[in-house]
mmCIF file of C-alpha atoms in Angstrom:
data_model
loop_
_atom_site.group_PDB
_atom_site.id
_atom_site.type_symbol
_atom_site.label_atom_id
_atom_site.label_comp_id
_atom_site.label_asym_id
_atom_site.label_seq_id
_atom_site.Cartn_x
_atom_site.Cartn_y
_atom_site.Cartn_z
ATOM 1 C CA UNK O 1 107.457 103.946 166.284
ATOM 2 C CA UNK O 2 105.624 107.571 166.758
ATOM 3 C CA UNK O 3 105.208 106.705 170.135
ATOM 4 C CA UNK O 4 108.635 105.102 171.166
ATOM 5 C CA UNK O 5 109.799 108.356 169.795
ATOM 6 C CA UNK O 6 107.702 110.568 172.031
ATOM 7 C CA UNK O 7 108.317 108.345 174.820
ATOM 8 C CA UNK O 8 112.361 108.806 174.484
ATOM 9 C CA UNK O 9 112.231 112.568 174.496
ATOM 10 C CA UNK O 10 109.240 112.603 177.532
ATOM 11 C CA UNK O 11 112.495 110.647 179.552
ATOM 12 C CA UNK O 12 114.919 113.078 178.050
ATOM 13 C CA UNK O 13 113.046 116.036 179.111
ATOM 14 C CA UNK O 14 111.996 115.257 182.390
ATOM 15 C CA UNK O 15 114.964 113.881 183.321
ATOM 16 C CA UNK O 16 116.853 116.991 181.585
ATOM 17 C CA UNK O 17 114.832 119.166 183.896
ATOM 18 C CA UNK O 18 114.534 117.349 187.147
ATOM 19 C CA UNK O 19 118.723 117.340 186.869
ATOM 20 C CA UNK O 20 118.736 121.384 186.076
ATOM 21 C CA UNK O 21 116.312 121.687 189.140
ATOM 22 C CA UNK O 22 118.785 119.318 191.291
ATOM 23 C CA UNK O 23 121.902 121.177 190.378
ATOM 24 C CA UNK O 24 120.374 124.721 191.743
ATOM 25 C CA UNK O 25 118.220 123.546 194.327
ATOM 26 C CA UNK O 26 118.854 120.173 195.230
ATOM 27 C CA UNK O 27 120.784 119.116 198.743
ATOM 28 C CA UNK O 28 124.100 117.478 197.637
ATOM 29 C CA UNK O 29 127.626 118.186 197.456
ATOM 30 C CA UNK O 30 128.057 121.833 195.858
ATOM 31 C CA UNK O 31 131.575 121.000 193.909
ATOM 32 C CA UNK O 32 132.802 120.987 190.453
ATOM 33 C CA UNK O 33 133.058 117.344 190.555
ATOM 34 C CA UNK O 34 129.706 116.851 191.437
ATOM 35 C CA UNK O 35 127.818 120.195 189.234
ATOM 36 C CA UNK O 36 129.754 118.074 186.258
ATOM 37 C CA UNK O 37 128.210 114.581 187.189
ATOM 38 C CA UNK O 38 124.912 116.404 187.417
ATOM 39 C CA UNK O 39 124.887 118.782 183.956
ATOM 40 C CA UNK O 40 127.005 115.621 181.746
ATOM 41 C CA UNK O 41 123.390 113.992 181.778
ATOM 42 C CA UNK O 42 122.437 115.634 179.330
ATOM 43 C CA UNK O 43 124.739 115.425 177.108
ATOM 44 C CA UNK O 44 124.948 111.682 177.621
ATOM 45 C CA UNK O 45 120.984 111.475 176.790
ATOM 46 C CA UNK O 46 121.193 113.090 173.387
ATOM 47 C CA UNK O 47 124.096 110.891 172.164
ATOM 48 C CA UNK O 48 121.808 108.567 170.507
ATOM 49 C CA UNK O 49 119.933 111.307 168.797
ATOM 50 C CA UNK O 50 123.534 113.499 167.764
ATOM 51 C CA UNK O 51 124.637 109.966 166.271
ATOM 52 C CA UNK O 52 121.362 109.891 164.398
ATOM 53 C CA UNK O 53 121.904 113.723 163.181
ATOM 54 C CA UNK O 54 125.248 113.765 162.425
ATOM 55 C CA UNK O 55 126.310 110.229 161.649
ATOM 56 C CA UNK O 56 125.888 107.338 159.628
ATOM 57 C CA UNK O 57 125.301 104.880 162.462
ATOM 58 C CA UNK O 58 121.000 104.848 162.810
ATOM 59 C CA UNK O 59 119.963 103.687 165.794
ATOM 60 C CA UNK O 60 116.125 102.939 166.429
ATOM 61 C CA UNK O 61 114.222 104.349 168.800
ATOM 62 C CA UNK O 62 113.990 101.244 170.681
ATOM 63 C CA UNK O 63 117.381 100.647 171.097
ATOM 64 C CA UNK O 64 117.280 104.406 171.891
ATOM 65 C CA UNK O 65 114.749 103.865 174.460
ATOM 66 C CA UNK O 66 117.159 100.520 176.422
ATOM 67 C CA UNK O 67 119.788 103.037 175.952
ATOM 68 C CA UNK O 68 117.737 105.648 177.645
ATOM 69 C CA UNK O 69 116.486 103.401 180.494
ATOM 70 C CA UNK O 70 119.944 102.287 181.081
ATOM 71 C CA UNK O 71 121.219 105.900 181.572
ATOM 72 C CA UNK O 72 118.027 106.588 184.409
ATOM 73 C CA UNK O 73 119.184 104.143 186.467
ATOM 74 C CA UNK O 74 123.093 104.216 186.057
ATOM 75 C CA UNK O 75 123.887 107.683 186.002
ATOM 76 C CA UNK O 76 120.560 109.502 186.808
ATOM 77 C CA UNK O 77 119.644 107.490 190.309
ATOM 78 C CA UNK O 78 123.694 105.921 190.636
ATOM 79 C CA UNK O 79 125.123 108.981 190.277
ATOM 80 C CA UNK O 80 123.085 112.355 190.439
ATOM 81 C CA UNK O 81 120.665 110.936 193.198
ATOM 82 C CA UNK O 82 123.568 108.967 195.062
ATOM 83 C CA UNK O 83 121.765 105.350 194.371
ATOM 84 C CA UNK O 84 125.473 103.678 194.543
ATOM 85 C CA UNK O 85 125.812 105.108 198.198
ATOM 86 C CA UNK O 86 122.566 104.834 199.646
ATOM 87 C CA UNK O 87 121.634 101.310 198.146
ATOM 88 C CA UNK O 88 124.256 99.006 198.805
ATOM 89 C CA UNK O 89 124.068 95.996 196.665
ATOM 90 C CA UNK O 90 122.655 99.108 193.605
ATOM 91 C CA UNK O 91 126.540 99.467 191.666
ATOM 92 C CA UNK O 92 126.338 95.510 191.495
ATOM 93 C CA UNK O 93 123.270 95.231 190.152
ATOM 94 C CA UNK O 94 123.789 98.062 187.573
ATOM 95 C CA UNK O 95 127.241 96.643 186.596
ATOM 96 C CA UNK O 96 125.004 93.550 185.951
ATOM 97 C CA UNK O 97 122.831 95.556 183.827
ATOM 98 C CA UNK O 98 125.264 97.145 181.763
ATOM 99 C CA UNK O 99 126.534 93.194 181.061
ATOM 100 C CA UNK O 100 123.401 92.782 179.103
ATOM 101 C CA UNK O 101 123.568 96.585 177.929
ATOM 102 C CA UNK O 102 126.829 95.852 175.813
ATOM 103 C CA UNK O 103 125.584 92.433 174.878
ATOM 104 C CA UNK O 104 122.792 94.136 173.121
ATOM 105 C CA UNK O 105 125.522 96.646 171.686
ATOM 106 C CA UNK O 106 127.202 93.612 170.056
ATOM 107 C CA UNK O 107 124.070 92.397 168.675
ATOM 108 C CA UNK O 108 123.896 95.895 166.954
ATOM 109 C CA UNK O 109 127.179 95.518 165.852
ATOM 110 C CA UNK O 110 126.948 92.382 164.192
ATOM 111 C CA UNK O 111 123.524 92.501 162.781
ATOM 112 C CA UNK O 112 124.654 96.097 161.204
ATOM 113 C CA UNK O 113 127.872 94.648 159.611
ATOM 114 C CA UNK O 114 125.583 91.914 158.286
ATOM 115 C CA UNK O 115 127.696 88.998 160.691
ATOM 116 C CA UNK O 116 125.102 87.795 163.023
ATOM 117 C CA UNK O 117 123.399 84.884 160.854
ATOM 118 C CA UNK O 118 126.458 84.230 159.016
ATOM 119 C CA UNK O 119 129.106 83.786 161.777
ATOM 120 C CA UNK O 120 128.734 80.414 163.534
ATOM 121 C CA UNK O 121 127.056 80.682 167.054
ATOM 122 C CA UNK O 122 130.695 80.184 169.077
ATOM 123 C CA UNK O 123 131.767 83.297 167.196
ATOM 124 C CA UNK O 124 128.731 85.491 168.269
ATOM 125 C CA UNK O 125 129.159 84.611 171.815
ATOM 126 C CA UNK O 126 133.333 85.100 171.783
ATOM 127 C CA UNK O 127 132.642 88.202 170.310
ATOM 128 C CA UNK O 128 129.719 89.546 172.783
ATOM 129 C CA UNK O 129 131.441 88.447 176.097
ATOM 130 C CA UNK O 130 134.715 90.698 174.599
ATOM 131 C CA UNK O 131 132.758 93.594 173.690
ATOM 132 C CA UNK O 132 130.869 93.413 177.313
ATOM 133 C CA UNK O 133 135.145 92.871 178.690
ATOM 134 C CA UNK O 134 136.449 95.578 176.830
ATOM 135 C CA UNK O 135 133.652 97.852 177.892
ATOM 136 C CA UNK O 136 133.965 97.253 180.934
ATOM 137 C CA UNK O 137 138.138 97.612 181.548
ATOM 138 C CA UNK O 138 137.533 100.865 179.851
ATOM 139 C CA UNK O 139 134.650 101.765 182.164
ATOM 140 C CA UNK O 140 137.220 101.203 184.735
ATOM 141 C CA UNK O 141 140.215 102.875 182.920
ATOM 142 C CA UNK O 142 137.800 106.020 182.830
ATOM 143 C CA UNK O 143 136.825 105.188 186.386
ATOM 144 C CA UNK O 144 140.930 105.110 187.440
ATOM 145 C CA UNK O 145 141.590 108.506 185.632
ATOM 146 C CA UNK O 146 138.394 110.222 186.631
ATOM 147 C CA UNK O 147 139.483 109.665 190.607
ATOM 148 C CA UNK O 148 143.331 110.794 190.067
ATOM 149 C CA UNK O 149 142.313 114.041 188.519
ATOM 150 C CA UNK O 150 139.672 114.936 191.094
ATOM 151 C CA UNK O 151 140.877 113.022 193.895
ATOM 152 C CA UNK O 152 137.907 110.885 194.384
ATOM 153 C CA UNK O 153 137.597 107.298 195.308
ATOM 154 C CA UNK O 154 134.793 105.784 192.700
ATOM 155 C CA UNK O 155 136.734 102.594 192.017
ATOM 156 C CA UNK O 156 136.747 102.154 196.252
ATOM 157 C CA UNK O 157 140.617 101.645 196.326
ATOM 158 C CA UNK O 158 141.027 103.088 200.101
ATOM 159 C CA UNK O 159 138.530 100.941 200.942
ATOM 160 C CA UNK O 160 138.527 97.556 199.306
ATOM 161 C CA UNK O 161 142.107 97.680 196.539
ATOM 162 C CA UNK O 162 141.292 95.819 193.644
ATOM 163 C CA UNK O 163 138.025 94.008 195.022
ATOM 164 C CA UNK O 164 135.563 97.002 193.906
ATOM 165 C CA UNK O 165 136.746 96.999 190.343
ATOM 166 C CA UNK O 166 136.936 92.772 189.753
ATOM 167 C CA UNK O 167 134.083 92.675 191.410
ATOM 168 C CA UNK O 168 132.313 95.278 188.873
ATOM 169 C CA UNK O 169 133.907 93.730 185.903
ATOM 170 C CA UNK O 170 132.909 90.084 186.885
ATOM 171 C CA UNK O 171 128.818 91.043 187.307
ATOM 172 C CA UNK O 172 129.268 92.649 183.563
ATOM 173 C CA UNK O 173 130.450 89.469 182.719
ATOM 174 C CA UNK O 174 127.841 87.324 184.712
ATOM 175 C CA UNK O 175 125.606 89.789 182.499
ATOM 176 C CA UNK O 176 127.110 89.255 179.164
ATOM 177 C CA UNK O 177 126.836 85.140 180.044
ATOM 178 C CA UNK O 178 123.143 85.599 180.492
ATOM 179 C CA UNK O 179 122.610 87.202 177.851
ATOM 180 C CA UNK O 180 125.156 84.909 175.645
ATOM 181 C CA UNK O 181 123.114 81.956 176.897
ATOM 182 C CA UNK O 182 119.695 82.983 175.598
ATOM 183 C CA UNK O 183 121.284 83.983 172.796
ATOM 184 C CA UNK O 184 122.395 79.873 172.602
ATOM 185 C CA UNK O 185 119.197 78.688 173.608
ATOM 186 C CA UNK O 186 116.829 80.500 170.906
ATOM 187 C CA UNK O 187 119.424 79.665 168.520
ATOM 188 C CA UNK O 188 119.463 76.016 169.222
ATOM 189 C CA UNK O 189 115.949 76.181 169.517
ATOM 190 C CA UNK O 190 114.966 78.065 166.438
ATOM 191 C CA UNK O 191 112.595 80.000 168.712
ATOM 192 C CA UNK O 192 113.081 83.434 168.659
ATOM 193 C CA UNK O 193 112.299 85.109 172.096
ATOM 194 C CA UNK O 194 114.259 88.264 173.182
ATOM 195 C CA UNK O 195 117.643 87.922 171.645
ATOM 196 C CA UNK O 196 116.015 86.768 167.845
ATOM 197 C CA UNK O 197 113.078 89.528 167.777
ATOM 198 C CA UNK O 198 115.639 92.242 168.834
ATOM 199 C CA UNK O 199 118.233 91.258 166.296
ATOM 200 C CA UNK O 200 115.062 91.448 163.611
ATOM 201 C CA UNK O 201 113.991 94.929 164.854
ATOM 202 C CA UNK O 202 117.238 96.291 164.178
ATOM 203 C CA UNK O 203 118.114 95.312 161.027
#
């Protein structure tokens, strides 16, 4: 555990730094919009460890460390290093990622309020695919918001109307599915792979 914890804040720091570095030096767009995107990373890092601090809510340093992971490659490369401009196929894949991100989150959820092994398996999965859904419509309400007051274009309406943003929310869907299904399949089973020794670590 030691050394998940040092691992977590080596990615907080470096990443914390590199960022700092990139605001002052780095060659991007020198707005507000863009300084905010940059600095909000670290912030975002640390929520795990404020929760920790200053809340009931535990979370382990593994879960801290998917967390953490998830956060390089969505906002740290997507959004600081322009990943979602330069890669084309990179938002997709990410929104794909975070299906399986809040999949995990509603593992935590149920295994903390002591549901997962007493709900029947239908209700797990009902429950997983909304939490993925509802994370994901308020992804976009933040995305919607986020463009009108800094007259941006993240959700791609110029471009592509509603396409962008179904398209986003189906591959966190596709996600959640995946994840819902190996969730199925160890259960059925009774072999516990990734889903079953996660849900044990966090209990």
């Amino acid at each position: 555990m030691k050394k998940i914890k040092l691992i977590n804040w080596i990615i907080i720091l470096s990443v914390s730094i590199f960022s700092i570095f990139y605001l002052f030096f780095g060659n991007h767009e020198k707005t507000i919009y863009k300084n905010l995107i940059i600095i909000s990373i670290i912030p975002v890092m640390l929520i795990p460890s404020l929760l920790n601090k200053f809340s009931k809510f535990k979370i382990n340093p593994e879960i801290e460390f998917v967390y953490l992971i998830f956060i390089f490659f969505g906002h740290f490369l997507g959004s600081v290093l322009n990943f979602y401009y330069k890669i084309g196929i990179y938002d997709k894949l990410i929104h794909g990622l975070s299906g399986v991100m809040t999949s995990i989150l509603a593992v935590v959820i149920l295994v903390k309020s002591k549901c997962y092994e007493n709900n029947p398996i239908w209700v797990n999965i009902l429950f997983i695919i909304s939490v993925t859904l509802s994370v994901a419509a308020f992804w976009e309400f933040f995305e919607f918001i986020n463009d009108n007051i800094f007259s941006k274009d993240a959700q791609k309406v110029i471009k592509t109307g509603v396409d962008d943003t179904m398209t986003d929310m189906i591959m966190a869907f596709i996600g959640s599915i995946i994840y819902s299904v190996m969730y199925f399949i160890e259960t059925k089973t009774k072999k516990k792979m990734v889903v079953g020794k996660f849900a044990d670590n966090i209990k």
